[in-house]
CSV table of C-alpha atoms and ligand atoms in Angstrom, one decimal:
chain,number,residue,atom,x,y,z
A,1,MET,CA,17.0,7.7,-6.6
A,2,ARG,CA,16.1,4.9,-4.2
A,3,ILE,CA,13.3,4.9,-1.6
A,4,LEU,CA,13.3,2.5,1.3
A,5,ALA,CA,9.7,2.2,2.5
A,6,ILE,CA,8.3,0.7,5.7
A,7,GLU,CA,4.7,-0.3,6.4
A,8,THR,CA,3.5,-1.6,9.8
A,9,SER,CA,0.0,-0.2,10.2
A,10,CYS,CA,-1.7,-3.4,11.3
A,11,ASP,CA,-0.5,-7.1,11.3
A,12,GLU,CA,1.9,-7.1,8.4
A,13,THR,CA,5.5,-6.1,8.7
A,14,ALA,CA,6.7,-4.9,5.3
A,15,ALA,CA,9.7,-3.2,3.6
A,16,ALA,CA,10.4,-2.4,0.0
A,17,VAL,CA,13.1,-0.6,-2.1
A,18,LEU,CA,11.9,1.3,-5.1
A,19,GLU,CA,14.4,2.7,-7.6
A,20,VAL,CA,13.5,5.5,-10.0
A,21,LYS,CA,15.8,6.5,-12.8
A,22,SER,CA,14.5,9.3,-15.0
A,23,SER,CA,11.1,7.9,-15.8
A,24,SER,CA,11.7,4.2,-15.3
A,25,PHE,CA,10.8,2.4,-12.1
A,26,LYS,CA,12.2,-0.7,-10.6
A,27,LEU,CA,10.9,-2.4,-7.5
A,28,ILE,CA,14.1,-3.8,-6.2
A,29,SER,CA,12.5,-5.6,-3.3
A,30,ASN,CA,9.1,-6.0,-1.7
A,31,VAL,CA,9.1,-8.1,1.5
A,32,VAL,CA,6.0,-8.8,3.6
A,33,SER,CA,5.7,-10.8,6.8
A,34,SER,CA,2.2,-11.6,7.7
A,35,GLN,CA,0.9,-12.4,11.3
A,36,VAL,CA,-2.4,-13.8,10.0
A,37,LYS,CA,-1.8,-17.3,11.3
A,38,ILE,CA,-1.1,-15.9,14.8
A,39,HIS,CA,-4.2,-13.8,14.9
A,40,ALA,CA,-6.3,-16.6,13.4
A,41,LYS,CA,-6.0,-18.5,16.7
A,42,PHE,CA,-7.8,-15.5,18.4
A,43,GLY,CA,-10.4,-15.1,15.7
A,44,GLY,CA,-9.2,-11.5,15.0
A,45,ILE,CA,-6.3,-9.1,15.5
A,46,VAL,CA,-5.1,-8.6,19.0
A,47,PRO,CA,-3.3,-5.2,19.0
A,48,GLU,CA,-0.8,-6.1,21.8
A,49,VAL,CA,0.2,-9.3,20.0
A,50,ALA,CA,0.5,-7.4,16.7
A,51,ALA,CA,2.8,-4.8,18.1
A,52,ARG,CA,5.1,-7.3,19.8
A,53,LYS,CA,5.4,-9.3,16.6
A,54,GLN,CA,6.1,-6.0,14.7
A,55,MET,CA,9.0,-5.3,17.1
A,56,GLU,CA,10.4,-8.8,16.4
A,57,MET,CA,10.1,-8.6,12.6
A,58,ILE,CA,10.9,-5.0,11.7
A,59,LEU,CA,14.7,-5.3,11.5
A,60,PRO,CA,14.8,-8.7,9.8
A,61,ILE,CA,12.3,-7.6,7.2
A,62,ILE,CA,14.2,-4.3,6.5
A,63,SER,CA,17.5,-6.2,6.2
A,64,GLU,CA,15.8,-8.7,3.9
A,65,ALA,CA,14.5,-5.9,1.6
A,66,LEU,CA,18.0,-4.3,1.6
A,67,ASN,CA,19.6,-7.6,0.7
A,68,PHE,CA,18.4,-7.3,-2.8
A,69,LEU,CA,20.7,-4.3,-3.3
A,70,PRO,CA,24.0,-5.3,-4.9
A,71,ASP,CA,26.7,-4.4,-2.3
A,72,LYS,CA,27.8,-7.0,0.2
A,73,LYS,CA,28.0,-4.7,3.2
A,74,ILE,CA,24.8,-3.4,4.9
A,75,LYS,CA,26.6,-0.1,5.5
A,76,ASN,CA,27.0,0.4,1.8
A,77,LYS,CA,23.5,-0.7,1.0
A,78,LEU,CA,22.1,1.9,3.4
A,79,LYS,CA,24.3,4.5,1.7
A,80,ASP,CA,22.4,3.8,-1.5
A,81,ILE,CA,19.1,4.8,0.0
A,82,ASP,CA,18.1,8.4,-0.8
A,83,TYR,CA,14.7,8.7,1.0
A,84,LEU,CA,12.8,6.9,3.7
A,85,ALA,CA,9.0,6.6,3.4
A,86,VAL,CA,6.8,5.2,6.2
A,87,THR,CA,3.2,4.8,7.0
A,88,GLN,CA,2.2,7.3,9.7
A,89,GLY,CA,-1.5,6.2,9.9
A,90,PRO,CA,-4.3,5.2,10.0
A,91,GLY,CA,-3.9,1.9,11.8
A,92,LEU,CA,-3.1,0.4,15.2
A,93,ILE,CA,-1.1,2.9,17.2
A,94,THR,CA,1.4,0.5,18.6
A,95,SER,CA,2.0,-1.3,15.3
A,96,LEU,CA,2.4,2.0,13.5
A,97,THR,CA,4.8,3.3,16.1
A,98,VAL,CA,7.2,0.4,15.5
A,99,GLY,CA,7.6,1.3,11.8
A,100,LEU,CA,7.6,5.0,12.3
A,101,GLU,CA,10.2,5.1,15.1
A,102,THR,CA,12.4,2.7,13.0
A,103,ALA,CA,12.1,5.0,9.9
A,104,LYS,CA,12.8,8.1,12.1
A,105,THR,CA,15.9,6.4,13.5
A,106,LEU,CA,17.2,5.4,10.0
A,107,ALA,CA,16.5,8.9,8.6
A,108,LEU,CA,18.4,10.5,11.5
A,109,VAL,CA,21.4,8.2,11.3
A,110,LEU,CA,21.6,8.3,7.5
A,111,ASP,CA,20.7,12.0,7.4
A,112,LYS,CA,18.1,11.3,4.7
A,113,PRO,CA,14.7,12.9,4.2
A,114,LEU,CA,11.7,11.1,5.8
A,115,ILE,CA,8.4,11.0,3.9
A,116,LEU,CA,5.3,10.4,5.9
A,117,ILE,CA,2.6,8.4,4.1
A,118,ASN,CA,-1.1,7.9,4.7
A,119,HIS,CA,-1.9,4.2,4.4
A,120,LEU,CA,-5.0,4.9,2.3
A,121,GLU,CA,-2.9,6.8,-0.2
A,122,GLY,CA,-0.8,3.7,-0.5
A,123,HIS,CA,-3.8,1.5,-1.2
A,124,MET,CA,-5.1,3.9,-3.8
A,125,LEU,CA,-1.8,3.9,-5.8
A,126,ALA,CA,-1.1,0.2,-5.4
A,127,SER,CA,-2.8,-0.6,-8.7
A,128,LEU,CA,-0.2,1.4,-10.6
A,129,LEU,CA,2.5,-1.2,-9.7
A,130,LYS,CA,2.9,-3.8,-12.5
A,131,TYR,CA,5.2,-6.7,-12.2
A,132,GLU,CA,6.3,-7.0,-15.8
A,133,ASN,CA,9.7,-7.2,-17.4
A,134,ASN,CA,11.7,-7.1,-14.2
A,135,PHE,CA,9.4,-5.1,-12.0
A,136,ILE,CA,8.8,-2.1,-14.2
A,137,ILE,CA,5.9,0.1,-13.1
A,138,LYS,CA,3.9,1.0,-16.2
A,139,ASN,CA,0.6,2.5,-15.2
A,140,LYS,CA,0.1,6.3,-15.2
A,141,ILE,CA,-2.9,8.1,-13.8
A,142,ILE,CA,-4.7,10.5,-16.0
A,143,TYR,CA,-6.5,13.0,-13.8
A,144,PRO,CA,-9.1,13.5,-12.5
A,145,ALA,CA,-9.2,10.0,-11.0
A,146,LEU,CA,-11.6,8.2,-8.7
A,147,ALA,CA,-10.4,5.5,-6.3
A,148,LEU,CA,-12.4,2.9,-4.4
A,149,VAL,CA,-10.6,1.7,-1.3
A,150,VAL,CA,-12.0,-1.5,0.3
A,151,SER,CA,-10.0,-2.8,3.2
A,152,GLY,CA,-10.4,-4.2,6.7
A,153,GLY,CA,-10.6,-0.7,8.2
A,154,HIS,CA,-11.9,1.5,5.4
A,155,THR,CA,-14.5,1.7,2.6
A,156,MET,CA,-14.3,4.9,0.7
A,157,LEU,CA,-14.6,6.6,-2.6
A,158,VAL,CA,-11.8,9.2,-3.1
A,159,LEU,CA,-11.6,11.9,-5.8
A,160,MET,CA,-8.2,12.9,-7.0
A,161,LYS,CA,-8.3,16.0,-9.1
A,162,LYS,CA,-4.5,16.1,-9.5
A,163,GLU,CA,-1.4,14.5,-8.1
A,164,ASN,CA,-1.3,14.4,-4.3
A,165,HIS,CA,-4.8,15.8,-4.1
A,166,TYR,CA,-7.3,13.6,-2.3
A,167,LYS,CA,-10.9,14.2,-1.3
A,168,ILE,CA,-13.2,11.6,0.3
A,169,VAL,CA,-16.5,11.8,-1.5
A,170,GLY,CA,-18.1,8.8,0.1
A,171,GLU,CA,-17.3,6.4,3.0
A,172,THR,CA,-18.8,3.9,5.3
A,173,LEU,CA,-20.9,5.1,8.2
A,174,ASP,CA,-20.2,2.0,10.3
A,175,ASP,CA,-18.3,-1.2,9.4
A,176,ALA,CA,-15.8,-1.4,6.6
A,177,VAL,CA,-16.5,-4.0,4.0
A,178,GLY,CA,-13.5,-6.1,5.0
A,179,GLU,CA,-14.6,-5.9,8.6
A,180,ALA,CA,-18.1,-7.2,7.5
A,181,TYR,CA,-16.5,-10.1,5.7
A,182,ASP,CA,-14.5,-10.9,8.8
A,183,LYS,CA,-17.5,-10.7,11.1
A,184,VAL,CA,-19.7,-12.7,8.8
A,185,ALA,CA,-17.0,-15.4,8.6
A,186,GLN,CA,-17.0,-15.5,12.4
A,187,ILE,CA,-20.8,-15.9,12.5
A,188,LEU,CA,-20.5,-18.8,9.9
A,189,ASN,CA,-17.5,-20.3,11.8
A,190,LEU,CA,-15.1,-19.9,8.8
A,191,GLY,CA,-12.1,-18.5,10.8
A,192,TYR,CA,-10.0,-15.4,10.3
A,193,PRO,CA,-9.5,-13.6,8.0
A,194,GLY,CA,-13.0,-13.9,6.5
A,195,GLY,CA,-12.5,-12.4,3.1
A,196,PRO,CA,-10.6,-15.2,1.4
A,197,ALA,CA,-12.8,-17.9,3.0
A,198,ILE,CA,-16.0,-16.3,1.9
A,199,ASP,CA,-14.6,-15.5,-1.5
A,200,ARG,CA,-13.7,-19.2,-1.9
A,201,LEU,CA,-16.9,-20.7,-0.7
A,202,ALA,CA,-19.1,-18.3,-2.6
A,203,ILE,CA,-17.9,-19.9,-5.9
A,204,GLN,CA,-19.8,-23.1,-4.9
A,205,GLY,CA,-22.9,-21.3,-3.6
A,206,LEU,CA,-26.3,-21.3,-5.3
A,207,ALA,CA,-27.6,-17.9,-6.3
A,208,ASN,CA,-30.8,-16.3,-5.0
A,209,LYS,CA,-31.3,-18.9,-2.3
A,210,PHE,CA,-31.5,-16.0,0.2
A,211,ASN,CA,-32.3,-12.3,0.0
A,212,LEU,CA,-30.0,-10.2,2.1
A,213,PRO,CA,-30.4,-6.3,2.3
A,214,ARG,CA,-28.3,-4.0,0.1
A,215,PRO,CA,-27.9,-1.2,2.7
A,216,MET,CA,-28.0,2.4,1.4
A,217,ILE,CA,-28.0,1.3,-2.3
A,218,LYS,CA,-30.8,3.7,-3.0
A,219,SER,CA,-29.5,6.7,-0.9
A,220,ALA,CA,-28.6,9.7,-3.0
A,221,ASP,CA,-25.2,10.2,-1.4
A,222,LEU,CA,-22.0,8.1,-1.9
A,223,ASN,CA,-21.8,6.7,1.6
A,224,PHE,CA,-21.9,3.0,2.6
A,225,SER,CA,-23.2,1.0,5.6
A,226,PHE,CA,-22.4,-2.7,6.1
A,227,SER,CA,-23.3,-3.4,9.8
A,228,GLY,CA,-27.0,-4.0,9.0
A,229,LEU,CA,-26.0,-6.6,6.4
A,230,LYS,CA,-23.8,-8.4,8.9
A,231,THR,CA,-26.6,-8.4,11.4
A,232,ALA,CA,-29.0,-9.8,8.8
A,233,VAL,CA,-26.5,-12.7,8.3
A,234,LEU,CA,-26.5,-13.2,12.0
A,235,TYR,CA,-30.3,-13.5,12.3
A,236,LEU,CA,-30.5,-15.7,9.2
A,237,THR,CA,-27.9,-18.0,10.5
A,238,GLN,CA,-29.5,-18.2,14.0
A,239,ASP,CA,-32.9,-19.0,12.3
A,240,LEU,CA,-31.4,-21.7,10.2
A,241,LYS,CA,-29.5,-23.2,13.1
A,242,ASN,CA,-32.8,-23.3,15.2
A,243,LYS,CA,-34.5,-25.1,12.4
A,244,ASN,CA,-31.5,-27.4,12.0
A,245,LYS,CA,-31.0,-26.4,8.4
A,246,LEU,CA,-27.5,-24.9,8.5
A,247,ASN,CA,-25.2,-27.2,6.5
A,248,GLU,CA,-22.2,-26.9,4.2
A,249,GLN,CA,-24.1,-26.1,1.1
A,250,ILE,CA,-26.4,-23.5,2.8
A,251,THR,CA,-23.2,-21.9,4.3
A,252,LYS,CA,-21.9,-21.6,0.7
A,253,ASP,CA,-25.2,-20.1,-0.5
A,254,ILE,CA,-25.1,-17.5,2.3
A,255,CYS,CA,-21.5,-16.6,1.4
A,256,LEU,CA,-22.5,-16.1,-2.2
A,257,GLU,CA,-25.5,-13.9,-1.3
A,258,PHE,CA,-23.4,-11.9,1.2
A,259,GLN,CA,-20.7,-11.4,-1.4
A,260,THR,CA,-23.3,-10.4,-4.0
A,261,ALA,CA,-24.9,-7.9,-1.7
A,262,THR,CA,-21.6,-6.2,-0.9
A,263,ILE,CA,-20.6,-6.1,-4.5
A,264,ASP,CA,-24.0,-4.7,-5.6
A,265,VAL,CA,-23.6,-1.8,-3.2
A,266,LEU,CA,-20.0,-1.1,-4.0
A,267,LEU,CA,-20.7,-1.2,-7.7
A,268,SER,CA,-23.8,1.0,-7.5
A,269,LYS,CA,-22.1,3.7,-5.5
A,270,THR,CA,-19.0,3.6,-7.8
A,271,ILE,CA,-21.1,4.0,-10.9
A,272,THR,CA,-23.0,6.9,-9.3
A,273,ALA,CA,-19.6,8.6,-8.5
A,274,LEU,CA,-18.2,7.9,-12.0
A,275,LYS,CA,-21.3,9.6,-13.5
A,276,LYS,CA,-21.0,12.5,-11.1
A,277,PHE,CA,-17.3,13.3,-11.3
A,278,LYS,CA,-16.5,12.0,-14.8
A,279,PRO,CA,-13.0,10.9,-14.0
A,280,LYS,CA,-10.5,9.7,-16.6
A,281,THR,CA,-9.0,6.9,-14.4
A,282,PHE,CA,-10.6,4.5,-11.9
A,283,LEU,CA,-8.4,2.8,-9.3
A,284,LEU,CA,-9.3,0.0,-7.0
A,285,GLY,CA,-7.3,-0.7,-3.8
A,286,GLY,CA,-7.2,-2.5,-0.4
A,287,GLY,CA,-7.4,-6.1,0.9
A,288,VAL,CA,-10.9,-6.7,-0.3
A,289,ALA,CA,-9.7,-5.9,-3.9
A,290,ALA,CA,-8.4,-9.5,-3.8
A,291,SER,CA,-12.0,-10.7,-4.3
A,292,GLN,CA,-12.2,-12.3,-7.7
A,293,ALA,CA,-15.9,-11.5,-8.0
A,294,LEU,CA,-15.4,-7.9,-7.1
A,295,ARG,CA,-12.5,-7.4,-9.5
A,296,GLN,CA,-14.4,-9.1,-12.4
A,297,LYS,CA,-17.8,-7.3,-11.8
A,298,LEU,CA,-16.2,-3.8,-11.4
A,299,ASN,CA,-14.1,-4.3,-14.5
A,300,GLU,CA,-17.0,-5.6,-16.6
A,301,LYS,CA,-19.5,-2.9,-15.5
A,302,ILE,CA,-17.1,0.1,-15.8
A,303,SER,CA,-15.6,-0.9,-19.1
A,304,LYS,CA,-19.1,-1.4,-20.5
A,305,GLU,CA,-20.7,1.8,-19.2
A,306,PHE,CA,-17.6,4.0,-19.4
A,307,PRO,CA,-15.3,2.6,-22.1
A,308,GLN,CA,-13.2,5.8,-22.1
A,309,ILE,CA,-12.1,5.4,-18.4
A,310,LYS,CA,-8.8,3.7,-17.7
A,311,ILE,CA,-9.3,1.0,-15.1
A,312,PHE,CA,-6.5,0.0,-12.7
A,313,ILE,CA,-7.1,-3.1,-10.6
A,314,PRO,CA,-4.2,-4.1,-8.4
A,315,GLU,CA,-2.3,-7.3,-8.8
A,316,ILE,CA,-3.2,-9.7,-5.9
A,317,LYS,CA,0.1,-9.2,-4.2
A,318,PHE,CA,-0.5,-5.5,-4.0
A,319,THR,CA,-4.1,-5.7,-2.6
A,320,GLY,CA,-3.2,-6.4,1.1
A,321,ASP,CA,-0.8,-4.3,3.1
A,322,ASN,CA,2.7,-3.9,1.5
A,323,ALA,CA,5.5,-1.4,1.5
A,324,ALA,CA,5.8,-1.1,-2.3
A,325,MET,CA,2.6,1.0,-2.3
A,326,VAL,CA,4.1,3.2,0.5
A,327,ALA,CA,7.3,3.6,-1.6
A,328,LEU,CA,5.2,4.7,-4.6
A,329,ALA,CA,3.2,7.1,-2.5
A,330,GLY,CA,6.5,8.5,-1.3
A,331,TYR,CA,7.7,9.0,-4.8
A,332,TYR,CA,4.7,11.1,-5.6
A,333,LYS,CA,5.6,13.3,-2.6
A,334,ILE,CA,9.2,13.9,-3.4
A,335,ASN,CA,8.5,16.8,-5.8
A,336,LYS,CA,6.5,18.5,-3.1
A,337,LYS,CA,9.7,19.4,-1.2
A,338,SER,CA,7.9,21.3,1.5
A,339,LYS,CA,6.3,18.1,2.7
A,340,ILE,CA,9.6,16.4,3.5
A,341,LYS,CA,11.8,19.3,4.7
A,342,ASN,CA,12.6,20.3,8.3
A,343,ILE,CA,11.6,17.1,10.0
A,344,LYS,CA,10.9,17.7,13.7
A,345,TYR,CA,11.6,14.3,15.2
A,346,LYS,CA,9.8,15.0,18.5
A,347,LYS,CA,6.6,16.1,16.7
A,348,ILE,CA,6.3,13.2,14.4
A,349,LYS,CA,3.9,10.6,15.9
A,350,ALA,CA,1.8,7.8,14.7
A,351,GLU,CA,-1.7,8.9,13.8
A,352,PRO,CA,-4.1,6.0,14.3
A,353,ASN,CA,-7.0,8.0,13.0
A,354,MET,CA,-5.3,9.8,10.2
A,355,THR,CA,-7.7,10.6,7.4
A,356,LEU,CA,-7.8,12.3,4.0
A,357,PRO,CA,-9.7,15.6,3.4
A,358,HIS,CA,-13.4,15.3,3.1
A,359,LYS,CA,-15.6,16.9,0.5
A,360,SER,CA,-17.4,19.8,2.2
B,1,KG4,O1,-5.9,-3.8,3.2
B,1,KG4,P1,-5.9,-4.9,4.2
B,1,KG4,O2,-4.9,-6.0,4.1
B,1,KG4,O3,-5.8,-4.3,5.7
B,1,KG4,C1,-6.3,-3.1,6.0
B,1,KG4,O4,-5.8,-2.0,5.7
B,1,KG4,O5,-7.4,-3.2,6.7
B,1,KG4,O6,-7.4,-5.6,4.2
B,1,KG4,C2,-7.7,-6.7,5.0
B,1,KG4,C3,-9.1,-7.1,4.7
B,1,KG4,C4,-9.6,-8.2,5.6
B,1,KG4,O7,-10.9,-7.7,6.2
B,1,KG4,C5,-9.8,-9.4,4.7
B,1,KG4,O8,-10.9,-10.2,5.2
B,1,KG4,C6,-10.1,-8.8,3.4
B,1,KG4,O9,-9.2,-7.7,3.4
B,1,KG4,N1,-9.8,-9.7,2.3
B,1,KG4,C7,-10.8,-10.1,1.4
B,1,KG4,C8,-10.1,-11.0,0.5
B,1,KG4,N2,-8.8,-11.1,0.9
B,1,KG4,C9,-8.7,-10.3,2.0
B,1,KG4,N3,-12.1,-9.8,1.2
B,1,KG4,C10,-12.8,-10.3,0.3
B,1,KG4,N4,-12.2,-11.2,-0.6
B,1,KG4,C11,-10.9,-11.6,-0.5
B,1,KG4,N5,-10.4,-12.5,-1.4
B,2,ZN,ZN1,-4.4,-1.8,4.5
């Protein structure tokens, strides 16, 4: 069985082909075209520009992903596809629409089932993908599982009691952690996207030079808040500027303290959730999962306190937006035939605010 997956939720145009034969998985292709350089000029993502670029890139990227299939003719390559999987939401409506309408068209023309995927589901499953021995996926979830999703748009803890069963047990009440990274980078004049820049500079920062807040670290629930932390960086930076004290080393020190504050909160809430739900597997996902400090500290702390829990941390190439994770999420839906039967083309629309069920 082969799945062609498409992901266009924000500023990446991505396509992937996943092949599943009995229980062996092969990622035939995984192509991502990023617009990051274009948006960097504006200091952040401009939705109209993102959508236009998505339109330009969607067919070249799909054709590149299909090129990895053996047949010479595109018609024959397409015949080898059994399912289409596509991100329906959440994300930017115009970007999402480009991928979704393309997938709908392909499904209609090829007469193949279309599987609609929640982008967050993709991020949660991305750590199962392992590039080893010719792209074989090895990791298997033992349920119940707990996922921490940290991206530019989301910060959440999700409980998975069984396959395809998601429940948000904690989430940010304001900014997502990636958003806070991007805004802090803007305050410190480090460009866009902020995560990689802050992550890099923090390595050279001196610890404990500043004392930023750890919002909601002591609250009994599993929710997060990062906007106060961002504002604290803004006031600290303004104060240092007024005193003519902001220099390269101080900037690095602020980066380290900001990074440590976010990680302290993420770690503390994750540990509380692990104690509460006693999962057998922990999964990390999302763009911020590329942070070396976060990966290392989560791994150290969880393996020390919960040695029985399987920890899956995504390979760097699967942390940001990609279609391989959408293909994998699609695979998990195929057994649930009801989800992919009777597609009503007119009714399927991009869902910019698509969410997962919440814990009541
Ligand atoms: O998952 P993603 O690619 O897009 C969304 O679904 O939002 O996440 C993008 C976010 C950006 O906010 C970016 O600054 C952050 O991931 N990011 C990082 C790192 N690399 C990317 N944050 C911290 N450390 C990094 N190394
Ligand atoms: Zn994402």
